[in-house]
């Protein structure tokens, strides 16, 4: 039977090369009077927000820039950002950047209006509808956060990445312009691209998935697997960037309506303990979790393999070849193994505990325990020279 489902998409999507130009029109529709651009220092230093700032100026709308957001955004980043938004009487947020500024902006949208600490909002039903309106402009093709209902924040005391989730924090509008990704360096293109591939595969295979999420996930696999190498090697190729961006968007739609699963449970644990890039953590763990899941999700992995161009009639052979293809692909685009994060094997028990505690643990297509997580961390470690 098909899982019963509800499909809500509260975000208007405006997609296309050069689409940044509609920012003024979208701000006018929201009746914005004072905007806060939430971004990071890397993007400011690269001159990336200049164009957005010029568009806002041309509309005669007041704005400030908040560029203190760190990678794997921290609880204190969000709390300071919300404080600033309140002090400056900001009425509209504009997230400009990768998943880190976008997630920070979603959490700021809640805190600026509802107060408290960001961790107070973890768990079902804690976020009220009264949030600051948000426009998202992604500059990486990876997280899909521009259209998802979640925000992933690091609790710096517990070194634990947690998620707050509600359709109330979804963007009013996502302006998705692949031209903004032309400047993403090769390693970040690779890591964010595999992040999107992981969303697509986990969204397609999660226990709670439904046909719309499956369709989006499978189609995303085709776009991403077919273009990631070109986007990494020839970053100025707008055709490849375009397909990565639409792949990332579809993957975001897939997992936000289904869920992610054990790759993310482990990657978020790794990412929070070692402050490591999220996409890189996913790339390290994806083939190991897929191998573990083969008995439960083999038939679906076979379709994933075929979407990546692997032509094998037998499902099991196709699935195994697909996993091998992903492993090789990650290496070819320059993504390192788990030892590059300077992990300590003494941490594997705790990492496994954190993985099991993750809210997406039950969505994995094969039941998985803390002991299995420990084994998977060791497998990734022992395979890595
Ligand atoms: P990021 O936002 O941390 O950015 C990584 C680096 O890329 C930064 O240094 C940034 O300055 C740089 N960068 C971004 N765009 C650039 C551009 N166009 N040109 C040059 N440099 C650019 O990385 P990310 O992978 O996009 O986001 C990761 C975060 O997103 C993690 O915290 C992860 O947990 C979260 N995430 C959230 C969701 C969600 O649905 N909420 C989903 C997946 C991941």
Tab-separated table of C-alpha atoms and ligand atoms in Angstrom:
chain	number	residue	atom	x	y	z
A	1	UNK	CA	0.000	0.000	0.000
A	2	UNK	CA	1.062	3.585	-0.594
A	3	UNK	CA	1.789	5.530	2.625
A	4	UNK	CA	-1.019	8.047	3.237
A	5	UNK	CA	0.393	11.560	2.772
A	6	UNK	CA	-0.249	15.268	2.710
A	7	UNK	CA	1.698	17.392	0.239
A	8	UNK	CA	2.125	21.042	1.209
A	9	UNK	CA	4.535	23.408	-0.483
A	10	UNK	CA	4.278	26.807	1.192
A	11	UNK	CA	7.156	28.274	-0.854
A	12	UNK	CA	6.760	29.997	-4.214
A	13	UNK	CA	9.630	28.845	-6.435
A	14	UNK	CA	11.111	31.171	-9.041
A	15	UNK	CA	13.749	29.245	-10.945
A	16	UNK	CA	16.107	30.151	-13.790
A	17	UNK	CA	19.424	31.648	-14.867
A	18	UNK	CA	19.410	35.371	-14.028
A	19	UNK	CA	16.360	34.984	-11.732
A	20	UNK	CA	18.009	37.127	-9.038
A	21	UNK	CA	16.521	40.086	-10.915
A	22	UNK	CA	13.040	39.356	-9.480
A	23	UNK	CA	14.201	40.057	-5.920
A	24	UNK	CA	12.829	43.630	-5.945
A	25	UNK	CA	9.435	42.474	-7.162
A	26	UNK	CA	9.249	39.751	-4.484
A	27	UNK	CA	10.229	42.163	-1.699
A	28	UNK	CA	7.531	44.558	-2.850
A	29	UNK	CA	4.959	41.741	-2.742
A	30	UNK	CA	5.947	41.092	0.881
A	31	UNK	CA	5.657	44.850	1.577
A	32	UNK	CA	9.188	44.792	3.018
A	33	UNK	CA	10.294	47.998	4.735
A	34	UNK	CA	13.454	46.827	6.461
A	35	UNK	CA	15.334	43.781	5.241
A	36	UNK	CA	18.111	41.819	6.916
A	37	UNK	CA	20.398	39.963	4.500
A	38	UNK	CA	21.679	36.901	6.369
A	39	UNK	CA	24.864	35.531	4.868
A	40	UNK	CA	28.463	34.574	5.669
A	41	UNK	CA	31.805	36.391	5.470
A	42	UNK	CA	33.025	34.257	2.528
A	43	UNK	CA	30.181	35.469	0.335
A	44	UNK	CA	30.591	39.100	1.392
A	45	UNK	CA	34.357	38.997	0.729
A	46	UNK	CA	33.750	37.425	-2.693
A	47	UNK	CA	31.479	40.380	-3.549
A	48	UNK	CA	28.528	38.001	-4.011
A	49	UNK	CA	25.893	39.988	-2.153
A	50	UNK	CA	26.608	43.221	-4.038
A	51	UNK	CA	24.050	42.519	-6.759
A	52	UNK	CA	21.309	41.668	-4.271
A	53	UNK	CA	22.121	44.804	-2.272
A	54	UNK	CA	21.908	46.947	-5.442
A	55	UNK	CA	18.478	45.533	-6.272
A	56	UNK	CA	17.203	46.333	-2.765
A	57	UNK	CA	18.652	49.839	-2.954
A	58	UNK	CA	16.958	50.416	-6.305
A	59	UNK	CA	13.627	49.594	-4.605
A	60	UNK	CA	14.397	52.214	-1.970
A	61	UNK	CA	14.039	49.605	0.777
A	62	UNK	CA	16.137	49.932	3.909
A	63	UNK	CA	18.421	46.956	4.651
A	64	UNK	CA	21.227	45.684	6.857
A	65	UNK	CA	23.680	42.846	6.299
A	66	UNK	CA	24.342	40.201	8.955
A	67	UNK	CA	27.373	38.159	7.890
A	68	UNK	CA	28.385	36.396	11.117
A	69	UNK	CA	26.914	33.006	10.203
A	70	UNK	CA	29.428	30.155	10.474
A	71	UNK	CA	29.398	26.802	8.678
A	72	UNK	CA	27.231	24.231	10.512
A	73	UNK	CA	25.464	27.271	12.020
A	74	UNK	CA	25.827	27.492	15.765
A	75	UNK	CA	23.133	28.206	18.359
A	76	UNK	CA	24.902	31.442	19.359
A	77	UNK	CA	25.005	32.605	15.676
A	78	UNK	CA	21.236	32.363	15.453
A	79	UNK	CA	20.547	33.887	18.849
A	80	UNK	CA	22.776	36.905	18.071
A	81	UNK	CA	21.226	37.280	14.620
A	82	UNK	CA	17.694	37.282	16.072
A	83	UNK	CA	18.741	39.834	18.693
A	84	UNK	CA	20.044	42.107	15.921
A	85	UNK	CA	16.853	41.644	13.861
A	86	UNK	CA	14.766	42.696	16.868
A	87	UNK	CA	17.017	45.636	17.759
A	88	UNK	CA	16.903	46.922	14.171
A	89	UNK	CA	13.125	46.349	13.799
A	90	UNK	CA	13.665	44.216	10.718
A	91	UNK	CA	10.418	43.058	9.066
A	92	UNK	CA	11.754	40.735	6.329
A	93	UNK	CA	14.644	38.274	6.146
A	94	UNK	CA	16.677	37.469	3.048
A	95	UNK	CA	18.876	34.380	3.311
A	96	UNK	CA	21.690	34.554	0.774
A	97	UNK	CA	24.142	31.670	0.694
A	98	UNK	CA	24.496	27.949	1.155
A	99	UNK	CA	22.593	25.849	3.672
A	100	UNK	CA	24.318	27.487	6.639
A	101	UNK	CA	22.977	31.046	6.154
A	102	UNK	CA	19.611	29.688	4.981
A	103	UNK	CA	19.182	27.482	8.063
A	104	UNK	CA	20.322	30.307	10.327
A	105	UNK	CA	17.757	32.620	8.717
A	106	UNK	CA	14.926	30.107	9.231
A	107	UNK	CA	15.758	29.810	12.924
A	108	UNK	CA	16.113	33.605	13.180
A	109	UNK	CA	12.626	33.966	11.680
A	110	UNK	CA	11.289	32.100	14.718
A	111	UNK	CA	13.443	33.580	17.475
A	112	UNK	CA	13.022	37.190	16.352
A	113	UNK	CA	9.258	36.914	16.823
A	114	UNK	CA	8.831	34.186	19.464
A	115	UNK	CA	11.940	34.706	21.638
A	116	UNK	CA	13.832	32.131	23.711
A	117	UNK	CA	16.727	29.872	22.742
A	118	UNK	CA	16.823	27.965	19.478
A	119	UNK	CA	16.950	24.541	21.198
A	120	UNK	CA	13.558	25.371	22.832
A	121	UNK	CA	12.004	24.806	19.399
A	122	UNK	CA	13.257	21.268	18.830
A	123	UNK	CA	10.414	18.760	18.762
A	124	UNK	CA	6.943	18.696	17.269
A	125	UNK	CA	4.513	21.602	17.563
A	126	UNK	CA	6.805	24.071	19.349
A	127	UNK	CA	6.939	26.693	16.546
A	128	UNK	CA	3.948	28.997	16.225
A	129	UNK	CA	2.954	30.490	12.868
A	130	UNK	CA	4.178	33.966	13.797
A	131	UNK	CA	7.600	34.053	12.081
A	132	UNK	CA	9.366	36.807	10.148
A	133	UNK	CA	8.769	36.392	6.396
A	134	UNK	CA	11.757	34.944	4.575
A	135	UNK	CA	13.098	34.914	1.006
A	136	UNK	CA	15.796	32.339	0.272
A	137	UNK	CA	18.468	32.661	-2.418
A	138	UNK	CA	20.721	29.582	-2.502
A	139	UNK	CA	24.285	29.928	-3.764
A	140	UNK	CA	25.229	26.242	-3.543
A	141	UNK	CA	23.513	23.310	-5.274
A	142	UNK	CA	23.250	20.961	-2.329
A	143	UNK	CA	21.029	21.365	0.669
A	144	UNK	CA	17.650	22.221	-0.870
A	145	UNK	CA	17.103	24.247	2.307
A	146	UNK	CA	15.603	27.023	0.184
A	147	UNK	CA	12.394	24.935	0.000
A	148	UNK	CA	12.556	22.644	3.038
A	149	UNK	CA	10.724	23.149	6.341
A	150	UNK	CA	13.712	22.399	8.523
A	151	UNK	CA	16.714	24.178	9.929
A	152	UNK	CA	19.745	22.272	11.229
A	153	UNK	CA	21.585	24.027	14.057
A	154	UNK	CA	24.576	22.978	16.187
A	155	UNK	CA	24.122	22.901	19.955
A	156	UNK	CA	27.642	24.006	20.855
A	157	UNK	CA	27.517	22.782	24.452
A	158	UNK	CA	26.455	19.254	23.541
A	159	UNK	CA	28.241	19.284	20.148
A	160	UNK	CA	25.011	17.967	18.694
A	161	UNK	CA	23.287	19.000	15.471
A	162	UNK	CA	19.545	19.192	15.939
A	163	UNK	CA	16.683	20.101	13.644
A	164	UNK	CA	13.780	22.442	14.138
A	165	UNK	CA	10.943	21.757	11.769
A	166	UNK	CA	7.706	23.480	10.760
A	167	UNK	CA	6.082	24.732	7.564
A	168	UNK	CA	5.973	28.113	9.391
A	169	UNK	CA	9.737	28.532	8.840
A	170	UNK	CA	9.619	27.704	5.128
A	171	UNK	CA	10.520	30.577	2.823
A	172	UNK	CA	7.698	32.622	1.320
A	173	UNK	CA	9.690	32.674	-1.924
A	174	UNK	CA	12.803	30.839	-3.111
A	175	UNK	CA	14.664	32.652	-5.867
A	176	UNK	CA	16.838	29.967	-7.438
A	177	UNK	CA	19.403	31.222	-9.903
A	178	UNK	CA	22.051	28.722	-11.063
A	179	UNK	CA	24.318	31.588	-12.162
A	180	UNK	CA	24.983	32.222	-8.465
A	181	UNK	CA	26.745	28.855	-8.226
A	182	UNK	CA	29.298	29.524	-11.004
A	183	UNK	CA	31.849	30.647	-8.407
A	184	UNK	CA	31.566	27.657	-6.059
A	185	UNK	CA	35.067	26.070	-5.778
A	186	UNK	CA	35.502	22.441	-6.953
A	187	UNK	CA	35.667	20.772	-3.522
A	188	UNK	CA	32.548	22.593	-2.269
A	189	UNK	CA	30.779	21.779	-5.562
A	190	UNK	CA	31.655	18.120	-5.012
A	191	UNK	CA	30.588	18.003	-1.357
A	192	UNK	CA	27.339	19.929	-1.848
A	193	UNK	CA	26.547	17.856	-4.960
A	194	UNK	CA	26.889	14.583	-3.052
A	195	UNK	CA	24.760	16.098	-0.281
A	196	UNK	CA	22.017	16.603	-2.884
A	197	UNK	CA	22.520	13.060	-4.220
A	198	UNK	CA	22.134	11.735	-0.674
A	199	UNK	CA	18.885	13.697	-0.206
A	200	UNK	CA	17.584	12.243	-3.454
A	201	UNK	CA	18.454	8.645	-2.513
A	202	UNK	CA	17.254	8.915	1.086
A	203	UNK	CA	14.075	10.799	0.067
A	204	UNK	CA	13.327	8.089	-2.493
A	205	UNK	CA	13.952	5.185	-0.126
A	206	UNK	CA	12.873	6.478	3.330
A	207	UNK	CA	10.253	4.344	5.098
A	208	UNK	CA	7.804	7.219	5.116
A	209	UNK	CA	8.241	8.206	1.463
A	210	UNK	CA	5.326	8.737	-0.911
A	211	UNK	CA	5.018	8.797	-4.710
A	212	UNK	CA	5.649	12.523	-5.227
A	213	UNK	CA	8.792	12.400	-3.082
A	214	UNK	CA	9.880	9.210	-4.871
A	215	UNK	CA	9.427	10.773	-8.293
A	216	UNK	CA	11.314	13.931	-7.346
A	217	UNK	CA	14.120	11.906	-5.735
A	218	UNK	CA	14.626	9.549	-8.635
A	219	UNK	CA	14.617	12.359	-11.210
A	220	UNK	CA	17.063	14.294	-9.035
A	221	UNK	CA	19.470	11.326	-9.083
A	222	UNK	CA	19.519	11.498	-12.880
A	223	UNK	CA	20.301	15.227	-12.962
A	224	UNK	CA	22.939	15.118	-10.232
A	225	UNK	CA	24.785	11.930	-11.203
A	226	UNK	CA	24.868	13.024	-14.836
A	227	UNK	CA	26.350	16.452	-14.176
A	228	UNK	CA	28.360	16.480	-10.969
A	229	UNK	CA	31.705	15.625	-12.553
A	230	UNK	CA	31.356	18.335	-15.181
A	231	UNK	CA	30.266	20.926	-12.582
A	232	UNK	CA	33.325	20.075	-10.449
A	233	UNK	CA	35.801	20.072	-13.345
A	234	UNK	CA	34.372	23.011	-15.348
A	235	UNK	CA	32.730	25.202	-12.770
A	236	UNK	CA	31.888	27.901	-15.347
A	237	UNK	CA	29.732	25.499	-17.362
A	238	UNK	CA	26.291	27.018	-16.780
A	239	UNK	CA	24.497	24.029	-18.356
A	240	UNK	CA	26.014	21.673	-15.762
A	241	UNK	CA	25.376	24.179	-12.932
A	242	UNK	CA	21.762	24.522	-14.094
A	243	UNK	CA	21.191	20.761	-13.907
A	244	UNK	CA	22.897	20.487	-10.513
A	245	UNK	CA	20.703	23.292	-9.187
A	246	UNK	CA	17.456	21.742	-10.409
A	247	UNK	CA	18.654	18.348	-9.125
A	248	UNK	CA	19.322	19.855	-5.712
A	249	UNK	CA	15.888	21.524	-5.682
A	250	UNK	CA	14.107	18.270	-6.591
A	251	UNK	CA	16.118	16.375	-3.983
A	252	UNK	CA	15.135	19.005	-1.389
A	253	UNK	CA	11.466	18.611	-2.310
A	254	UNK	CA	11.850	14.848	-2.044
A	255	UNK	CA	13.378	14.564	1.409
A	256	UNK	CA	11.390	17.419	2.940
A	257	UNK	CA	8.154	15.598	2.113
A	258	UNK	CA	9.572	12.194	3.060
A	259	UNK	CA	12.665	12.288	5.262
A	260	UNK	CA	16.370	11.634	5.209
A	261	UNK	CA	17.677	8.483	6.898
A	262	UNK	CA	20.792	6.855	8.372
A	263	UNK	CA	23.381	8.563	6.145
A	264	UNK	CA	22.212	11.878	7.564
A	265	UNK	CA	21.974	10.520	11.108
A	266	UNK	CA	25.662	9.576	10.944
A	267	UNK	CA	26.759	12.632	8.924
A	268	UNK	CA	25.136	15.065	11.352
A	269	UNK	CA	26.845	13.332	14.277
A	270	UNK	CA	30.233	13.521	12.500
A	271	UNK	CA	29.641	17.088	11.360
A	272	UNK	CA	28.774	18.346	14.816
A	273	UNK	CA	31.592	16.527	16.618
A	274	UNK	CA	34.342	17.612	14.211
A	275	UNK	CA	32.710	20.727	12.677
A	276	UNK	CA	33.164	19.055	9.288
A	277	UNK	CA	31.464	20.021	5.982
A	278	UNK	CA	28.067	18.358	5.846
A	279	UNK	CA	28.269	17.177	2.227
A	280	UNK	CA	31.689	15.649	2.807
A	281	UNK	CA	30.330	13.644	5.768
A	282	UNK	CA	27.446	12.370	3.628
A	283	UNK	CA	29.845	11.370	0.839
A	284	UNK	CA	31.982	9.397	3.299
A	285	UNK	CA	29.027	7.422	4.670
A	286	UNK	CA	26.623	7.024	1.736
A	287	UNK	CA	28.047	3.801	0.210
A	288	UNK	CA	28.348	2.102	3.629
A	289	UNK	CA	24.755	2.814	4.614
A	290	UNK	CA	23.556	1.721	1.160
A	291	UNK	CA	25.413	-1.582	1.542
A	292	UNK	CA	23.800	-2.088	4.939
A	293	UNK	CA	20.357	-1.263	3.488
A	294	UNK	CA	20.695	-3.563	0.455
A	295	UNK	CA	18.487	-6.370	1.885
A	296	UNK	CA	15.629	-3.890	2.458
A	297	UNK	CA	16.063	-1.367	-0.360
A	298	UNK	CA	17.874	-3.340	-3.094
A	299	UNK	CA	15.032	-3.021	-5.611
A	300	UNK	CA	14.996	0.760	-5.177
A	301	UNK	CA	18.778	1.037	-5.300
A	302	UNK	CA	18.554	-0.803	-8.633
A	303	UNK	CA	16.385	2.037	-9.965
A	304	UNK	CA	18.847	4.560	-8.533
A	305	UNK	CA	21.629	2.734	-10.393
A	306	UNK	CA	19.663	2.803	-13.651
A	307	UNK	CA	19.004	6.536	-13.162
A	308	UNK	CA	22.798	6.888	-12.994
A	309	UNK	CA	23.132	5.092	-16.342
A	310	UNK	CA	23.992	1.587	-15.118
A	311	UNK	CA	22.365	-0.951	-17.391
A	312	UNK	CA	21.877	-4.245	-15.579
A	313	UNK	CA	18.705	-6.301	-15.811
A	314	UNK	CA	19.141	-8.066	-12.485
A	315	UNK	CA	18.177	-5.766	-9.576
A	316	UNK	CA	20.778	-7.014	-7.134
A	317	UNK	CA	23.659	-6.642	-9.620
A	318	UNK	CA	22.441	-3.183	-10.631
A	319	UNK	CA	22.177	-2.080	-6.978
A	320	UNK	CA	25.669	-3.330	-6.101
A	321	UNK	CA	27.159	-1.669	-9.196
A	322	UNK	CA	25.323	1.538	-8.332
A	323	UNK	CA	26.882	1.635	-4.850
A	324	UNK	CA	30.318	1.020	-6.356
A	325	UNK	CA	29.700	3.815	-8.877
A	326	UNK	CA	28.885	6.278	-6.072
A	327	UNK	CA	32.015	5.250	-4.160
A	328	UNK	CA	34.211	5.826	-7.234
A	329	UNK	CA	32.432	9.057	-8.147
A	330	UNK	CA	33.152	10.601	-4.732
A	331	UNK	CA	36.840	9.727	-5.091
A	332	UNK	CA	37.008	11.038	-8.626
A	333	UNK	CA	35.596	14.418	-7.710
A	334	UNK	CA	38.178	14.751	-4.952
A	335	UNK	CA	36.230	13.935	-1.804
A	336	UNK	CA	38.428	12.440	0.925
A	337	UNK	CA	37.695	9.534	3.289
A	338	UNK	CA	36.794	9.626	6.985
A	339	UNK	CA	40.402	9.825	8.236
A	340	UNK	CA	40.764	13.275	6.637
A	341	UNK	CA	38.482	14.541	9.444
A	342	UNK	CA	41.061	13.414	12.056
A	343	UNK	CA	38.463	11.234	13.716
A	344	UNK	CA	39.304	9.369	16.876
A	345	UNK	CA	37.971	5.791	16.959
A	346	UNK	CA	37.306	6.260	20.700
A	347	UNK	CA	34.493	8.600	19.592
A	348	UNK	CA	32.690	5.970	17.501
A	349	UNK	CA	30.495	4.761	20.402
A	350	UNK	CA	29.306	8.290	21.096
A	351	UNK	CA	28.885	9.041	17.374
A	352	UNK	CA	26.763	5.900	17.046
A	353	UNK	CA	24.668	6.948	20.035
A	354	UNK	CA	24.110	10.381	18.473
A	355	UNK	CA	23.178	8.744	15.149
A	356	UNK	CA	20.599	6.535	16.840
A	357	UNK	CA	19.153	9.555	18.690
A	358	UNK	CA	18.699	11.469	15.420
A	359	UNK	CA	15.053	12.177	14.539
A	360	UNK	CA	15.465	10.510	11.126
A	361	UNK	CA	16.728	7.182	12.483
A	362	UNK	CA	13.314	5.503	12.159
A	363	UNK	CA	13.063	6.544	8.499
A	364	UNK	CA	15.918	4.282	7.438
A	365	UNK	CA	14.574	1.525	5.178
A	366	UNK	CA	16.317	-1.157	7.274
A	367	UNK	CA	16.108	-1.165	11.056
A	368	UNK	CA	19.414	-0.067	12.495
A	369	UNK	CA	20.830	-0.123	16.025
A	370	UNK	CA	23.632	1.694	17.786
A	371	UNK	CA	25.893	-1.375	17.375
A	372	UNK	CA	25.320	-1.375	13.624
A	373	UNK	CA	26.224	2.316	13.490
A	374	UNK	CA	29.479	1.573	15.341
A	375	UNK	CA	30.281	-1.136	12.770
A	376	UNK	CA	29.582	1.246	9.867
A	377	UNK	CA	31.893	3.924	11.295
A	378	UNK	CA	34.628	1.284	11.629
A	379	UNK	CA	34.041	0.029	8.077
A	380	UNK	CA	34.452	3.541	6.701
A	381	UNK	CA	37.570	3.985	8.848
A	382	UNK	CA	39.219	0.659	7.964
A	383	UNK	CA	38.616	1.133	4.221
A	384	UNK	CA	40.263	4.545	4.316
A	385	UNK	CA	44.041	4.751	3.955
B	1	LIG	P1	27.695	26.310	3.580
B	1	LIG	O1	26.481	27.136	3.505
B	1	LIG	O2	28.252	26.015	4.942
B	1	LIG	O3	28.824	26.967	2.660
B	1	LIG	C1	30.097	26.358	2.522
B	1	LIG	C2	31.104	27.368	1.993
B	1	LIG	O4	30.790	27.692	0.640
B	1	LIG	C3	31.122	28.692	2.738
B	1	LIG	O5	32.469	29.042	2.999
B	1	LIG	C4	30.495	29.685	1.771
B	1	LIG	O6	31.006	31.001	1.926
B	1	LIG	C5	30.899	29.081	0.441
B	1	LIG	N1	30.014	29.440	-0.683
B	1	LIG	C6	28.669	29.344	-0.721
B	1	LIG	N2	28.216	29.728	-1.933
B	1	LIG	C7	29.278	30.105	-2.655
B	1	LIG	C8	29.453	30.617	-3.969
B	1	LIG	N3	28.425	30.785	-4.813
B	1	LIG	N4	30.704	30.899	-4.389
B	1	LIG	C9	31.774	30.701	-3.572
B	1	LIG	N5	31.684	30.222	-2.315
B	1	LIG	C10	30.438	29.923	-1.867
B	1	LIG	O7	27.496	24.889	2.849
B	1	LIG	P2	26.211	24.070	2.403
B	1	LIG	O8	26.696	22.709	2.117
B	1	LIG	O9	25.444	24.774	1.362
B	1	LIG	O10	25.302	24.020	3.723
B	1	LIG	C11	25.608	23.120	4.764
B	1	LIG	C12	24.655	23.308	5.941
B	1	LIG	O11	23.299	23.066	5.494
B	1	LIG	C13	24.927	22.306	7.053
B	1	LIG	O12	24.861	22.951	8.311
B	1	LIG	C14	23.802	21.279	6.899
B	1	LIG	O13	23.474	20.634	8.116
B	1	LIG	C15	22.676	22.151	6.401
B	1	LIG	N6	21.613	21.439	5.661
B	1	LIG	C16	20.341	21.848	5.863
B	1	LIG	C17	19.290	21.242	5.195
B	1	LIG	C18	17.880	21.706	5.432
B	1	LIG	O14	16.953	21.230	4.795
B	1	LIG	N7	17.647	22.625	6.319
B	1	LIG	C19	19.545	20.193	4.316
B	1	LIG	C20	20.857	19.789	4.136
B	1	LIG	C21	21.893	20.429	4.803
